[in-house]
XYZ file of C-alpha atoms in Angstrom:
784
model
C 0.057 0.222 0.410
C 1.392 3.506 -1.027
C 2.653 5.733 2.184
C 1.102 8.805 2.329
C 2.039 10.082 5.993
C 4.946 11.823 7.073
C 8.374 11.465 4.629
C 6.328 10.382 1.618
C 6.515 11.622 -1.107
C 3.100 12.614 -1.744
C 1.738 14.423 -5.769
C 0.617 17.286 -4.678
C -3.413 17.671 -3.987
C -3.474 21.352 -5.750
C -1.841 20.255 -8.489
C -4.884 18.486 -10.126
C -6.409 21.594 -10.583
C -3.614 24.135 -11.439
C -2.364 21.492 -14.110
C -6.395 21.502 -15.876
C -6.405 25.426 -15.506
C -9.231 25.347 -12.719
C -7.321 27.185 -9.999
C -9.518 30.256 -9.116
C -6.969 33.309 -8.759
C -8.766 37.037 -7.801
C -8.755 37.502 -11.735
C -11.020 34.357 -11.954
C -13.795 35.437 -10.209
C -16.642 37.099 -12.191
C -19.560 39.064 -9.947
C -22.655 40.693 -11.505
C -22.597 44.150 -11.987
C -18.514 44.602 -11.316
C -16.526 47.583 -12.334
C -13.352 47.879 -13.207
C -10.699 50.456 -10.659
C -7.462 51.952 -11.745
C -5.325 54.185 -10.303
C -3.677 57.509 -11.036
C 0.229 57.531 -9.636
C 2.642 59.965 -9.305
C 4.936 60.441 -11.582
C 7.731 62.444 -9.823
C 9.895 61.458 -6.821
C 9.589 64.111 -4.715
C 6.646 67.096 -5.145
C 4.578 69.081 -3.072
C 1.274 68.518 -4.346
C -0.788 71.343 -5.047
C -3.706 70.037 -6.838
C -5.738 67.103 -8.227
C -7.472 68.429 -11.585
C -10.440 66.198 -12.673
C -12.224 66.980 -15.776
C -15.785 67.313 -14.797
C -17.126 64.747 -17.407
C -15.318 62.353 -15.334
C -16.104 64.095 -11.195
C -18.421 60.566 -10.815
C -15.766 58.413 -11.676
C -12.693 59.485 -9.464
C -11.974 59.969 -5.774
C -9.020 61.401 -4.274
C -7.993 62.058 -0.281
C -10.292 64.655 -0.219
C -13.030 62.007 -0.375
C -11.654 59.559 1.638
C -11.724 62.075 4.750
C -12.527 59.600 7.512
C -10.011 57.129 6.724
C -7.154 56.415 9.297
C -3.533 55.931 6.745
C -1.837 53.275 7.045
C 0.363 53.674 10.224
C 3.461 50.700 10.402
C 4.454 51.888 14.190
C 6.529 49.341 15.678
C 7.403 50.114 19.661
C 10.916 50.019 19.025
C 13.173 51.702 20.624
C 14.133 55.133 18.160
C 11.714 53.878 15.112
C 10.255 56.917 13.287
C 6.697 56.076 11.839
C 5.923 56.975 8.382
C 2.277 57.728 7.962
C 1.000 56.423 4.765
C -1.863 58.063 3.142
C -4.237 56.050 1.252
C -4.336 58.478 -1.411
C -1.608 61.147 -1.653
C -2.384 64.073 0.091
C 0.162 67.802 0.597
C 3.044 65.414 -0.446
C 4.560 62.664 -2.911
C 7.146 60.481 -1.938
C 8.099 58.094 -4.818
C 7.126 57.162 -8.735
C 4.270 55.469 -8.266
C 2.582 56.432 -5.466
C -1.277 56.750 -5.852
C -2.728 59.815 -5.444
C -6.846 58.776 -7.379
C -8.828 56.300 -7.988
C -10.967 56.041 -10.913
C -13.971 53.947 -11.358
C -15.506 52.590 -14.862
C -17.206 49.503 -16.470
C -14.123 48.515 -17.902
C -9.877 48.855 -17.183
C -9.366 50.189 -20.371
C -11.582 53.034 -19.558
C -10.961 53.452 -16.772
C -7.307 54.228 -17.547
C -8.685 56.310 -20.325
C -9.927 58.244 -17.548
C -6.897 58.253 -15.261
C -4.641 59.548 -18.557
C -7.056 62.442 -18.120
C -6.726 63.306 -14.637
C -3.625 65.598 -14.231
C -1.357 66.419 -11.287
C -0.270 70.022 -10.439
C 2.772 69.429 -7.803
C 6.305 71.599 -7.322
C 9.144 69.268 -7.479
C 11.184 68.859 -4.965
C 15.066 67.843 -4.150
C 15.415 63.814 -4.330
C 16.930 61.373 -2.185
C 18.018 58.136 -4.266
C 21.184 57.179 -2.081
C 20.571 55.597 1.022
C 24.421 56.338 1.722
C 24.423 60.333 0.734
C 20.335 60.356 2.086
C 22.432 60.314 6.017
C 24.725 62.934 5.029
C 23.672 66.420 6.629
C 21.506 68.271 4.321
C 20.242 65.522 1.712
C 16.536 66.067 0.982
C 14.336 65.145 3.862
C 11.851 62.523 2.897
C 9.863 63.138 6.500
C 10.248 66.628 7.503
C 9.139 66.013 10.850
C 11.986 63.630 11.422
C 14.781 66.143 11.046
C 16.759 63.096 9.589
C 15.737 60.290 6.853
C 16.585 57.231 9.538
C 13.423 55.513 9.913
C 15.345 52.895 13.138
C 18.924 52.000 13.927
C 20.123 49.054 15.446
C 23.594 48.938 17.129
C 25.095 45.504 18.883
C 28.135 46.600 20.828
C 31.090 44.578 21.230
C 35.067 45.153 22.521
C 35.759 44.984 19.193
C 39.205 47.261 19.439
C 40.854 44.534 22.085
C 40.089 41.614 19.139
C 41.155 43.746 16.070
C 44.874 44.461 17.424
C 45.302 41.103 18.455
C 44.601 39.976 14.951
C 47.041 38.315 12.634
C 44.220 38.697 9.516
C 43.179 41.717 9.100
C 40.262 41.556 5.801
C 37.636 44.102 4.713
C 34.874 44.553 2.259
C 32.284 46.890 0.658
C 29.438 45.006 -0.911
C 26.290 46.442 -2.381
C 23.596 44.453 -3.456
C 20.804 45.661 -5.555
C 17.529 47.049 -5.507
C 15.106 44.043 -7.127
C 11.859 43.063 -7.287
C 9.658 39.628 -5.884
C 8.136 38.676 -9.238
C 5.377 35.771 -8.997
C 3.213 34.876 -11.347
C 0.096 36.353 -10.433
C 0.291 40.356 -9.196
C -2.193 41.521 -7.135
C -5.744 41.512 -7.553
C -8.095 43.018 -5.480
C -11.923 43.080 -5.428
C -14.387 44.410 -3.174
C -18.135 44.348 -2.198
C -21.172 44.577 0.344
C -22.309 41.195 1.434
C -25.980 42.336 2.057
C -26.880 38.933 3.911
C -24.138 38.851 6.117
C -24.006 42.420 6.660
C -19.982 42.045 5.955
C -17.884 43.958 3.859
C -16.258 41.455 2.372
C -12.574 41.237 0.005
C -11.124 38.836 -1.736
C -7.770 39.695 -2.269
C -4.108 37.754 -3.312
C -2.681 37.808 0.150
C -0.550 35.741 2.097
C -1.680 37.527 5.226
C -6.383 36.814 5.347
C -6.164 37.313 8.856
C -3.935 40.673 9.559
C -4.804 42.089 6.160
C -8.498 42.616 7.932
C -6.806 44.065 11.221
C -5.349 46.407 9.096
C -8.651 47.401 7.217
C -10.125 47.522 10.874
C -7.765 50.191 11.958
C -8.011 51.433 8.891
C -11.987 51.676 8.448
C -12.505 52.017 11.665
C -14.086 48.645 12.199
C -15.173 45.669 14.257
C -12.968 41.853 12.804
C -16.716 41.139 12.653
C -17.671 43.763 10.203
C -15.162 42.547 7.241
C -14.415 39.339 5.752
C -11.428 38.891 3.188
C -11.132 35.957 1.180
C -7.658 34.837 -0.276
C -8.429 32.245 -2.828
C -5.415 30.455 -4.941
C -2.566 32.640 -4.861
C -0.232 32.418 -7.606
C 3.095 33.337 -5.641
C 4.150 35.837 -3.035
C 7.039 35.170 -1.526
C 6.677 38.192 1.129
C 5.126 40.722 -1.016
C 1.458 39.499 -0.750
C 2.265 39.745 3.099
C 1.505 43.002 4.088
C -1.662 45.419 3.801
C -1.800 47.305 0.878
C -2.768 51.100 0.045
C -5.028 49.162 -3.238
C -6.892 47.071 -0.727
C -8.047 50.112 1.867
C -8.573 52.080 -1.145
C -10.891 49.905 -2.561
C -12.660 48.251 1.068
C -13.467 51.778 1.507
C -15.102 52.430 -2.746
C -17.516 49.434 -2.095
C -19.136 50.954 1.225
C -19.877 54.251 -0.995
C -21.346 51.993 -3.937
C -23.815 49.170 -4.550
C -21.669 46.920 -7.564
C -18.431 45.421 -6.483
C -15.343 46.484 -7.384
C -12.029 44.981 -9.079
C -8.449 45.959 -9.675
C -5.710 43.972 -10.989
C -2.095 45.363 -11.154
C -0.214 44.962 -14.342
C 3.555 44.642 -14.665
C 4.491 47.877 -14.936
C 2.803 48.938 -11.117
C 4.112 45.844 -9.754
C 8.115 46.846 -10.732
C 8.094 50.363 -10.392
C 5.760 50.586 -7.559
C 4.776 48.036 -5.430
C 7.015 45.269 -5.512
C 10.988 46.251 -4.526
C 13.172 44.988 -1.849
C 16.587 44.285 -0.735
C 19.263 46.638 -1.489
C 21.476 46.523 1.219
C 25.523 48.621 1.433
C 27.955 46.884 4.047
C 31.288 47.908 4.809
C 32.110 45.178 6.634
C 35.864 44.575 8.013
C 36.799 40.894 9.629
C 39.755 39.888 12.282
C 41.286 36.478 12.638
C 44.607 34.705 13.475
C 47.211 33.506 11.766
C 45.560 29.742 11.197
C 42.000 30.938 9.958
C 40.337 30.883 13.158
C 37.704 34.115 13.638
C 38.143 36.146 16.155
C 35.883 39.045 15.780
C 33.286 40.887 12.842
C 32.838 44.781 12.517
C 29.870 46.191 10.156
C 28.253 49.203 9.304
C 25.033 48.482 6.539
C 22.801 50.241 5.660
C 19.204 49.575 3.890
C 17.331 51.885 1.013
C 13.837 51.407 2.849
C 11.779 53.708 0.472
C 9.424 56.297 1.614
C 7.911 54.047 4.065
C 7.451 51.559 6.352
C 4.539 48.776 4.742
C 1.820 46.829 7.828
C 2.622 45.512 9.624
C 6.052 45.689 9.383
C 8.885 46.337 7.211
C 11.507 49.832 7.236
C 12.908 47.462 10.842
C 12.610 44.388 9.606
C 16.058 44.238 7.007
C 17.806 46.331 9.583
C 16.954 43.790 12.174
C 17.767 41.182 10.665
C 21.001 42.161 9.403
C 22.317 43.177 12.997
C 20.825 39.742 14.049
C 22.424 37.237 11.541
C 25.703 38.485 9.903
C 27.539 36.451 12.704
C 25.927 32.919 11.041
C 27.163 29.585 11.824
C 30.538 31.035 13.398
C 32.324 31.729 16.246
C 34.021 34.327 17.301
C 34.495 36.405 20.533
C 33.796 40.018 19.848
C 30.860 41.338 17.522
C 29.995 45.314 16.531
C 27.135 45.758 14.053
C 25.103 49.216 13.187
C 22.292 48.736 11.011
C 20.391 51.206 9.663
C 16.905 51.790 7.380
C 17.165 55.213 5.375
C 13.972 56.442 4.278
C 14.627 56.952 0.124
C 12.353 58.613 -2.821
C 12.084 54.981 -3.503
C 9.076 52.616 -3.738
C 8.588 50.950 0.509
C 10.706 47.576 0.322
C 9.215 44.469 0.898
C 9.825 41.384 2.972
C 11.644 39.159 0.027
C 11.938 35.211 0.549
C 15.139 34.900 2.859
C 14.602 38.069 4.298
C 18.119 40.179 4.678
C 19.415 36.687 4.812
C 21.088 36.806 1.184
C 22.699 40.233 2.019
C 23.825 38.914 5.364
C 25.037 35.474 4.149
C 26.952 37.561 0.973
C 29.046 39.781 3.582
C 30.236 37.148 6.197
C 30.981 34.322 3.715
C 32.950 36.885 1.180
C 34.763 37.774 4.878
C 35.382 33.673 5.184
C 36.776 33.646 1.631
C 38.548 36.897 1.904
C 40.827 35.607 5.843
C 41.063 32.291 3.348
C 42.743 33.713 1.054
C 45.137 35.727 3.479
C 45.468 32.123 5.698
C 46.408 30.754 2.374
C 44.273 27.942 3.374
C 40.824 26.042 1.295
C 37.588 28.528 1.562
C 35.860 25.832 3.364
C 38.626 24.426 5.860
C 38.660 27.808 6.975
C 34.845 27.074 7.485
C 35.420 23.565 9.479
C 37.562 25.602 11.404
C 34.839 28.531 12.824
C 31.554 26.305 13.264
C 29.887 25.017 15.947
C 30.601 21.601 16.471
C 27.672 18.802 16.885
C 28.708 18.228 20.306
C 27.678 21.576 21.397
C 24.855 21.835 20.303
C 22.084 23.016 21.294
C 24.476 26.219 20.723
C 24.090 29.940 21.564
C 25.435 32.197 19.303
C 27.278 35.428 19.876
C 23.805 37.406 19.675
C 22.211 34.658 21.256
C 20.468 32.824 18.480
C 19.592 29.329 19.400
C 21.050 26.235 16.895
C 18.836 23.975 18.483
C 20.519 20.601 16.335
C 22.523 18.883 13.554
C 25.990 18.674 12.335
C 27.606 21.666 10.864
C 30.492 20.546 9.210
C 29.331 17.110 8.018
C 26.906 19.014 5.950
C 30.042 21.438 4.665
C 31.747 18.213 4.078
C 29.314 16.558 1.763
C 28.496 19.563 -0.187
C 32.578 19.418 -0.759
C 32.508 16.181 -2.123
C 29.658 16.706 -4.051
C 31.172 19.477 -5.826
C 33.804 17.864 -6.397
C 36.394 19.798 -5.383
C 39.600 18.210 -5.938
C 38.659 17.741 -9.830
C 37.837 21.676 -10.156
C 40.970 22.074 -8.478
C 42.766 19.912 -11.532
C 40.582 21.275 -13.581
C 41.930 25.009 -13.237
C 45.880 23.493 -13.276
C 44.937 22.762 -17.077
C 43.779 26.145 -18.892
C 40.805 24.968 -21.154
C 40.491 25.620 -24.692
C 38.267 27.960 -25.476
C 40.006 30.691 -22.567
C 37.356 30.402 -19.399
C 38.411 30.601 -15.971
C 37.179 27.799 -13.908
C 36.032 28.678 -10.553
C 34.535 27.173 -7.728
C 32.866 28.518 -4.390
C 30.860 27.560 -1.597
C 28.732 29.452 1.298
C 26.806 28.330 4.586
C 24.466 29.686 6.418
C 21.829 29.358 8.652
C 17.788 29.453 8.306
C 16.248 30.967 11.793
C 12.497 30.135 10.691
C 9.411 29.898 12.472
C 10.059 31.736 15.379
C 7.407 32.640 18.305
C 5.705 34.919 20.605
C 8.977 34.539 22.423
C 11.301 36.572 19.873
C 8.226 38.491 17.961
C 6.679 40.456 20.592
C 9.894 42.284 20.702
C 9.781 43.061 17.233
C 6.872 45.254 18.342
C 4.550 44.122 15.634
C 0.666 44.924 15.586
C -0.259 41.690 15.508
C 2.088 38.946 17.496
C 1.798 35.273 16.877
C 0.653 32.636 19.654
C -0.847 29.980 19.543
C -1.264 28.592 15.829
C -4.891 26.896 15.847
C -6.593 24.233 13.340
C -10.057 23.009 13.756
C -11.258 20.316 12.146
C -13.732 17.744 12.378
C -14.905 14.476 11.201
C -17.876 14.995 8.595
C -20.931 12.769 9.189
C -19.680 10.518 5.887
C -16.076 9.830 7.762
C -14.302 12.641 5.847
C -12.004 14.871 8.038
C -12.380 18.807 7.563
C -9.405 20.606 8.523
C -9.922 24.709 8.690
C -6.170 26.338 9.106
C -5.291 30.220 9.591
C -2.504 29.880 7.474
C -2.428 30.363 3.636
C -0.581 28.575 0.929
C 1.054 30.473 -1.530
C 2.930 27.316 -3.442
C 4.097 25.575 -0.533
C 1.040 22.751 -0.593
C 0.089 23.398 3.071
C -3.149 21.180 1.231
C -1.365 18.331 0.358
C 1.180 18.635 3.399
C -1.517 19.323 6.508
C -3.255 16.354 5.224
C -0.551 13.662 5.320
C -0.232 14.997 9.160
C -3.670 14.209 9.575
C -3.366 10.476 7.839
C -0.685 10.138 9.970
C -2.465 10.273 13.162
C -5.756 8.992 11.886
C -5.189 7.118 8.793
C -8.406 8.748 7.319
C -7.827 7.755 3.238
C -5.820 10.095 2.704
C -8.428 11.906 -0.076
C -11.094 12.078 2.116
C -8.722 14.916 4.019
C -10.095 18.056 2.932
C -8.187 21.783 3.948
C -9.752 24.986 4.227
C -7.984 27.763 4.170
C -7.572 31.348 3.268
C -10.730 33.229 4.423
C -11.414 34.385 7.749
C -15.039 33.511 7.980
C -14.187 30.469 8.424
C -10.663 30.075 9.484
C -9.291 30.652 12.989
C -7.289 33.944 13.479
C -3.554 33.304 12.203
C -0.793 35.641 11.444
C -0.534 33.407 8.697
C 1.991 32.762 5.988
C 6.040 33.431 6.374
C 8.852 32.857 8.261
C 8.884 29.531 7.115
C 6.418 28.933 9.973
C 2.895 27.197 8.935
C 4.488 23.736 8.702
C 6.249 24.290 11.952
C 3.411 25.536 13.735
C 0.438 25.264 11.799
C 1.055 21.357 10.940
C 2.094 21.102 14.806
C -2.028 22.732 15.520
C -3.522 19.804 12.760
C -1.353 17.237 14.656
C -2.697 18.429 18.153
C -5.820 18.887 16.789
C -5.785 15.178 15.004
C -5.249 13.318 18.691
C -8.430 15.116 20.299
C -10.145 14.581 17.439
C -9.030 10.579 17.586
C -9.719 10.628 21.927
C -13.159 12.104 21.172
C -13.897 9.195 18.493
C -12.562 6.679 20.464
C -14.546 6.926 23.125
C -17.715 6.860 20.533
C -15.977 3.814 18.989
C -15.724 2.017 22.538
C -19.486 2.157 23.848
C -20.414 1.376 20.070
C -18.500 -2.151 20.105
C -19.098 -2.101 24.049
C -15.091 -2.218 25.159
C -13.593 -1.060 27.129
C -12.407 3.227 27.065
C -9.130 2.867 27.984
C -8.257 0.173 25.486
C -10.108 2.164 22.306
C -7.382 3.829 19.987
C -8.028 5.486 16.212
C -5.846 4.018 13.146
C -6.493 3.183 10.047
C -9.716 5.047 9.745
C -10.615 2.889 12.117
C -11.378 2.600 16.441
C -9.562 -0.144 17.734
C -10.049 -1.940 20.793
C -8.869 -5.669 21.352
C -9.803 -8.027 18.442
C -12.940 -4.885 17.738
C -12.769 -2.532 14.983
C -14.653 0.136 13.562
C -14.322 2.981 11.086
C -14.332 6.162 11.825
C -17.423 6.601 9.141
C -19.695 4.212 11.680
C -18.632 6.754 14.131
C -19.540 9.788 12.519
C -22.527 8.383 11.238
C -23.489 7.100 14.552
C -22.926 10.761 16.462
C -24.671 12.671 13.332
C -27.428 10.297 12.117
C -27.951 8.202 14.437
C -28.088 9.325 18.199
C -30.134 7.230 19.660
C -27.350 4.593 19.354
C -25.369 6.221 22.040
C -26.139 6.521 26.043
C -27.371 10.349 27.107
C -24.531 10.489 29.157
C -22.147 10.522 26.454
C -20.417 13.787 26.119
C -17.601 13.846 24.088
C -17.668 17.183 22.783
C -18.580 16.361 19.852
C -16.286 15.478 16.449
C -15.438 19.195 15.665
C -12.522 20.309 17.811
C -10.125 23.450 17.962
C -6.851 22.915 19.248
C -3.839 25.434 19.198
C -0.329 24.574 19.261
C 3.179 26.502 20.408
C 6.835 24.691 19.917
C 8.004 23.815 22.995
C 11.137 26.477 22.762
C 9.249 29.155 20.177
C 12.772 30.389 19.724
C 12.934 29.379 15.637
C 13.899 26.392 14.663
C 17.445 26.672 12.560
C 17.643 24.592 9.231
C 21.069 25.426 7.937
C 22.624 23.916 4.536
C 25.661 24.717 1.893
C 25.727 25.782 -1.409
C 28.815 24.961 -3.692
C 29.004 25.788 -7.429
C 31.198 25.220 -10.237
C 31.191 28.377 -12.834
C 33.005 29.009 -15.919
C 33.635 32.747 -16.971
C 34.516 33.921 -20.670
C 37.262 36.865 -19.766
C 36.344 38.716 -22.925
C 32.466 38.783 -22.637
C 32.078 38.478 -18.577
C 29.856 35.649 -19.454
C 28.821 33.108 -16.165
C 27.782 29.831 -16.417
C 26.437 27.722 -13.548
C 28.614 24.280 -14.489
C 27.393 22.649 -11.492
C 25.427 23.396 -8.087
C 24.947 21.525 -4.697
C 22.777 22.025 -2.029
C 22.982 20.106 1.307
C 20.597 21.535 3.449
C 19.101 20.165 7.341
C 15.674 20.642 7.433
C 14.638 17.733 9.886
C 11.675 16.042 9.475
C 10.441 16.667 6.291
C 6.918 15.924 5.495
C 7.156 15.962 1.752
C 10.494 15.423 0.663
C 9.616 15.767 -2.725
C 8.037 19.481 -2.042
C 11.342 20.093 -0.272
C 12.615 19.146 -3.463
C 10.676 21.702 -5.259
C 11.120 24.775 -2.335
C 14.553 24.029 -2.486
C 15.261 24.190 -6.461
C 12.710 27.335 -6.949
C 14.343 29.099 -4.499
C 17.725 28.144 -5.502
C 16.425 29.262 -8.768
C 15.115 33.141 -7.419
C 18.886 33.167 -5.524
C 20.609 32.862 -9.012
C 18.417 35.788 -10.442
C 19.552 37.672 -7.448
C 23.020 37.071 -8.142
C 23.001 37.472 -12.007
C 19.977 39.351 -13.457
C 18.069 41.076 -11.111
C 17.968 44.965 -10.952
C 15.557 47.857 -10.751
C 17.446 50.560 -10.926
C 16.862 54.554 -9.966
C 17.759 57.911 -11.976
C 19.277 61.134 -10.649
C 15.492 62.242 -10.418
C 14.639 58.770 -8.627
C 12.850 57.823 -11.444
C 12.667 53.582 -12.043
C 13.930 52.633 -14.985
C 13.500 49.075 -15.037
C 9.620 48.599 -15.830
C 8.928 46.263 -17.659
C 9.923 42.890 -18.027
C 12.094 43.493 -20.564
C 13.974 45.966 -18.792
C 14.025 43.607 -15.944
C 15.697 40.996 -16.366
C 14.490 36.990 -14.620
C 16.170 33.820 -15.100
C 14.587 31.696 -17.530
C 15.297 28.103 -17.687
C 18.645 27.733 -19.684
C 19.898 29.581 -16.430
C 19.459 27.104 -13.723
C 21.101 24.163 -14.130
C 20.467 20.488 -12.744
C 20.633 21.389 -9.074
C 21.571 18.313 -6.849
C 19.632 18.623 -3.477
C 21.404 16.526 -0.849
C 19.662 15.722 2.505
C 20.322 15.246 6.471
C 17.836 14.808 8.932
C 18.629 16.343 12.379
C 14.837 16.394 13.956
C 14.388 19.837 15.935
C 14.110 18.791 19.618
C 11.347 21.387 20.348
C 8.666 20.795 17.638
C 6.137 18.624 16.408
C 7.344 15.305 14.746
C 10.798 17.023 14.898
C 10.203 20.036 12.054
C 12.208 22.571 11.172
C 10.915 25.514 9.120
C 12.664 25.661 5.652
C 11.053 27.306 2.822
C 13.339 30.094 2.216
C 16.960 28.501 2.355
C 17.110 28.074 -1.749
C 16.894 31.998 -1.437
C 19.698 32.751 0.626
C 22.713 30.666 -0.664
C 23.049 31.502 -4.976
C 24.578 34.531 -4.721
C 27.060 34.239 -1.322
C 28.249 30.229 -3.626
C 28.171 32.257 -6.832
C 30.348 35.075 -6.051
C 32.797 32.863 -4.151
C 33.020 30.999 -7.441
C 33.294 33.666 -10.340
C 35.725 35.299 -7.594
C 38.099 32.036 -7.521
C 37.972 31.782 -10.944
C 39.234 35.286 -11.291
C 41.530 35.151 -8.563
C 45.000 34.759 -11.619
C 44.159 38.334 -11.776
C 44.169 39.282 -7.737
C 40.426 40.548 -8.698
C 37.113 40.168 -6.258
C 33.899 41.593 -7.200
C 31.025 41.544 -4.816
C 28.521 43.990 -5.576
C 25.060 42.280 -7.364
C 24.053 41.924 -9.348
C 27.049 40.309 -10.943
C 26.285 41.173 -14.478
C 29.276 40.592 -17.648
C 29.855 44.307 -17.649
C 31.103 44.489 -13.948
C 33.292 41.418 -14.229
C 35.024 42.550 -18.235
C 35.441 46.137 -16.105
C 37.410 44.487 -13.332
C 39.361 42.530 -16.031
C 39.837 45.914 -17.778
C 41.318 47.613 -14.226
C 43.312 44.732 -13.748
C 45.005 45.199 -17.156
C 45.986 48.892 -17.261
C 46.915 48.509 -13.641
C 49.256 45.525 -14.711
C 50.448 47.455 -17.492
C 51.242 50.920 -15.393
C 51.189 54.374 -16.419
C 51.447 55.089 -20.373
C 55.387 56.727 -21.491
C 55.223 59.410 -23.551
């Protein structure tokens, strides 16, 4: 018999409808009388808005900030020391702070007509000096995005350590400046919102493509002054999110307000230009990082000053503080050191706000610390992986608290790294390097290692000042009259396969036929309140809740089944979809039919609470699980063109107990493809006036199938001691490692020229420029 429980590579339940084109996304929803919305957006990055000029014939179809007088702005104000709050109006008023900021909302019977109306609306404004660079925005006299602040710093995080003595004692001292490009998360489905009033339920209903149904509900309550019971949020199938759909956006508030003013449903579907220019930016970091080590490569200290370009506003529930906070707390990574100092600032600029993206801050942090480890290896004359091995936590030290208090719960970091080195064939690559290729290309090999903190709970996130802090994740479960299992969860899948993996957990405990288990998600009316899906938390916390509810339901069913069999209740247990006691058994379907349809078969005094339960789950220690991985890459670099080919790519990861290894492999390979894009292709540049220059997918480069190699994924399985079944969160790790591994490999290939490149994206132009610079330096000044 095939296995469907934990550890089985079960085909995803969701894929049948997706592959047949039967998924239901926001754009698929059709409601009677529905009208379309288009937005007027700011054409400039910084200006005083004087007037919105609406032609008289369109007056009844256009709404501006003057109409939304009762709507509160979106305020992301985490209770963090020194955090400067940014009040984000739903429709701009007084000032324009980035290109694409929404100014007016236009309604018509079709999107084309709504766009024509938007094109007829004009804006009168006085342009202001623009802050486009995070470092320049920190200087005295820089243009101020929010004048009332007095500077452009959202918040600064500091970790102070006794760095001076460590620096003086170090034999090896290395320094690197690293800049990562601003770029976009690009799910196949953009944002989309439908809003209408449900007269029967007396609720304002929002159908929106979001990872955060309940958080959107809470945010709408705050902006519209409504109670939670007055708002229903439905999130149908979501075509990817990666963090992009993990917030409350202005468009959701605007349409929710509009639906309360009109007698018809309204819809907005994001186009790709809106997506790229105004809504989806992320990951623009700058690092000045110094490393100190002994002559034999033992790390002594790290000192870093980091800046994050956070854009004009901090998005709800929290965005501007998140990247900077993560840099300060994650930079030490997996390595042991005696001293650490970091100052990390979130800086306001006249760009659209940054949002969390898969592997929040970790991608840049991994690149920064791994570049230092490579630099130490060069100075010490050691293989890069040897330096890492000398500085890792040993398995016998687990669990281990690192220098910033991150609690590594379990694992064998050195073995993971050794397996990656073996799988990439380091010795064979080194031999190949000793014999120049006939085509002139340069061969390099690189490696990186990182830990992925996921599934953080109350003990960590309460200090972040989030408006909604995760506590017990809940699951509602019922045994239906036909003996099927229906699971209601507050988390929401945007591609992770929750309909499958949650069903696997229930099947593991109850043994009900796999195709008779249904998972309901994405509707605040029918699911328990949840902070939802982010930070690699759903399988740990949501899966734990499903397991807890399954056991509670089994206990109730066992009591009924024991009575029906006239068996001893203490001997009754549920397994294989049956209640068993001794040599007797009865199916859960028979139990359900007795409870729902034939109650006369049960004694009046039996009180089980019914066959529907709600249970909460919280990990034994909710400081987070720590998945870890090594990425290794072999590359070929053409010195004439700067072109990079990834010859081989290996990932060795330890995600604890894997509920569905096939889905895990998909997560890792998909994340790695995104990481390759981050490293080699993706960038959202701005000109000096704050105009975004990559506004279509002709300008914004994404990796395509030929750019992604056959990624080898190898697993280690060290269960977490703190979670149900030993599950760890691992959804983001694939995207973290590629930039560090590929940059390491490219710099290894370029080593004969004594040059290194660390800025992203690692384009052919950057490589050719670096090689030309090295050539000119070698030739020296010309005479004559």
